[in-house]
Amino acid sequence: MGCGGFIGCHLLKAIFERTSWRVFGVDLESYRIQEHLANDRFEFLCADLADAAVVERIVRYPVVVNLAAICTPGRYMAEAAEVIRSNYDHPRALADACAKSGSWLIHFSTSEIYGKTAADSSALEEDSSEIVLGPVTASRWSYATAKLLTERYMAGLAGLNWTVVRPFNFVGPFMDFMPGVDGEGIPRVLANFSTALVRGESLKLVNGGVAKRCFTSVHDAVDFVFCLFAKADKGVGQAFNVGNVDNEVSIAELAGLMRSVFASVKGKPENDVPGVEVVSGEDYYGKGYDDSLRRLPSVAKAENLLGFMAKIPLKEAIEESLRWFVGHYVDAC
Ligand code: UGA
């Protein structure tokens, strides 16, 4: 489910390259997976989880990976109800169906379930960190609330074989969209800064760009899923952080790195690359925006149980992503 999205397209490619498995994939869009549509090991259905008949078809398979979600913060305020439907109602129905069929449900949740973390917060532990979500008026937390409730529902559902994956800011080719070209609104920071760079516009630092994130290559994320497939007995009934602690940067530092990588990709002096501009969160995203100031995962559980450790350095991940973005949107500028 969600095989045509950012993570899904990379996972699908890896499955076809590394295994001989057959895949039934469902998504509302397919432009990222065109190369696989004619593959006779792949059956693609253009649909979404709101359709109960689709859910019934999905759960005929022994392993179900759910990647479908509205997951761009730009939408958490104005479209909170839709965000909750996408991140709670639909996965809940899928979990119910998996519990009946016996399918193993690998559900992609979010690092955002850890909520409103402070600048000095320590590493977030899957099974012991306390969780503070902002007030209901801060509708930024609509997404985290829905995702967290889904996790709790799955963990409490009798008969369900579940695994929860909590991504920490995955980056790579095909992430999100370019506003006005193949999507509307504000994408996540990688796509937003990439768009600004190719359009020659300033990079917007929300509330000064002091928030920190651990950006993680999507290729590491795919490797995590294969570690999980290989050690299903250790992974069932567990939630896992998937992130790269060595890649922690502030958003202001990310902007600096992306400016310098872009200058080298384009063969320009850095002074000719757009600069940064500080904006307020509410002005930029709208009323109800709020933020996590630090999102540092503990990665010990994935290493100890599954033998997984993210490896790809930040600069390499950003360079791959920016080169792809510049090439992919070359005609859009
Ligand atoms: C989002 C989702 O809400 C998470 O669920 C998801 O797990 C996460 O992305 C992810 O990619 O893993 P967030 O990390 O806040 O959470 O996503 P971004 O929109 O990429 O923002 C990261 C930081 O950059 C925030 O502090 C934001 O205010 C800032 N930002 C974003 C800017 O300073 N400028 C921008 O143009 C965009």
PDB file of C-alpha atoms in Angstrom, residues 189 191-206 255 259 272-279 284:
ATOM      1  CA  VAL A 189      12.278  20.759   3.864  1.00  0.00           C
ATOM      2  CA  ALA A 191      12.033  19.434  -1.528  1.00  0.00           C
ATOM      3  CA  ASN A 192      11.335  22.972  -0.387  1.00  0.00           C
ATOM      4  CA  PHE A 193      14.992  23.996  -0.256  1.00  0.00           C
ATOM      5  CA  SER A 194      15.689  22.177  -3.551  1.00  0.00           C
ATOM      6  CA  THR A 195      12.832  24.070  -5.207  1.00  0.00           C
ATOM      7  CA  ALA A 196      14.115  27.409  -3.883  1.00  0.00           C
ATOM      8  CA  LEU A 197      17.632  26.664  -5.131  1.00  0.00           C
ATOM      9  CA  VAL A 198      16.585  25.757  -8.673  1.00  0.00           C
ATOM     10  CA  ARG A 199      14.190  28.721  -8.854  1.00  0.00           C
ATOM     11  CA  GLY A 200      16.788  31.178  -7.520  1.00  0.00           C
ATOM     12  CA  GLU A 201      14.640  32.038  -4.480  1.00  0.00           C
ATOM     13  CA  SER A 202      15.758  32.392  -0.864  1.00  0.00           C
ATOM     14  CA  LEU A 203      15.636  29.346   1.423  1.00  0.00           C
ATOM     15  CA  LYS A 204      13.106  29.992   4.177  1.00  0.00           C
ATOM     16  CA  LEU A 205      14.351  29.241   7.693  1.00  0.00           C
ATOM     17  CA  VAL A 206      11.261  28.683   9.808  1.00  0.00           C
ATOM     18  CA  ALA A 255      20.462  25.130   4.251  1.00  0.00           C
ATOM     19  CA  ARG A 259      23.659  25.787  -0.903  1.00  0.00           C
ATOM     20  CA  ASP A 272      25.746  33.132  -6.834  1.00  0.00           C
ATOM     21  CA  VAL A 273      23.431  30.689  -5.031  1.00  0.00           C
ATOM     22  CA  PRO A 274      20.293  32.013  -3.283  1.00  0.00           C
ATOM     23  CA  GLY A 275      20.704  32.922   0.389  1.00  0.00           C
ATOM     24  CA  VAL A 276      18.455  32.323   3.403  1.00  0.00           C
ATOM     25  CA  GLU A 277      15.573  34.268   4.903  1.00  0.00           C
ATOM     26  CA  VAL A 278      14.080  33.864   8.386  1.00  0.00           C
ATOM     27  CA  VAL A 279      10.276  33.486   8.517  1.00  0.00           C
ATOM     28  CA  TYR A 284       4.731  30.461   6.692  1.00  0.00           C
TER      29      TYR A 284
END
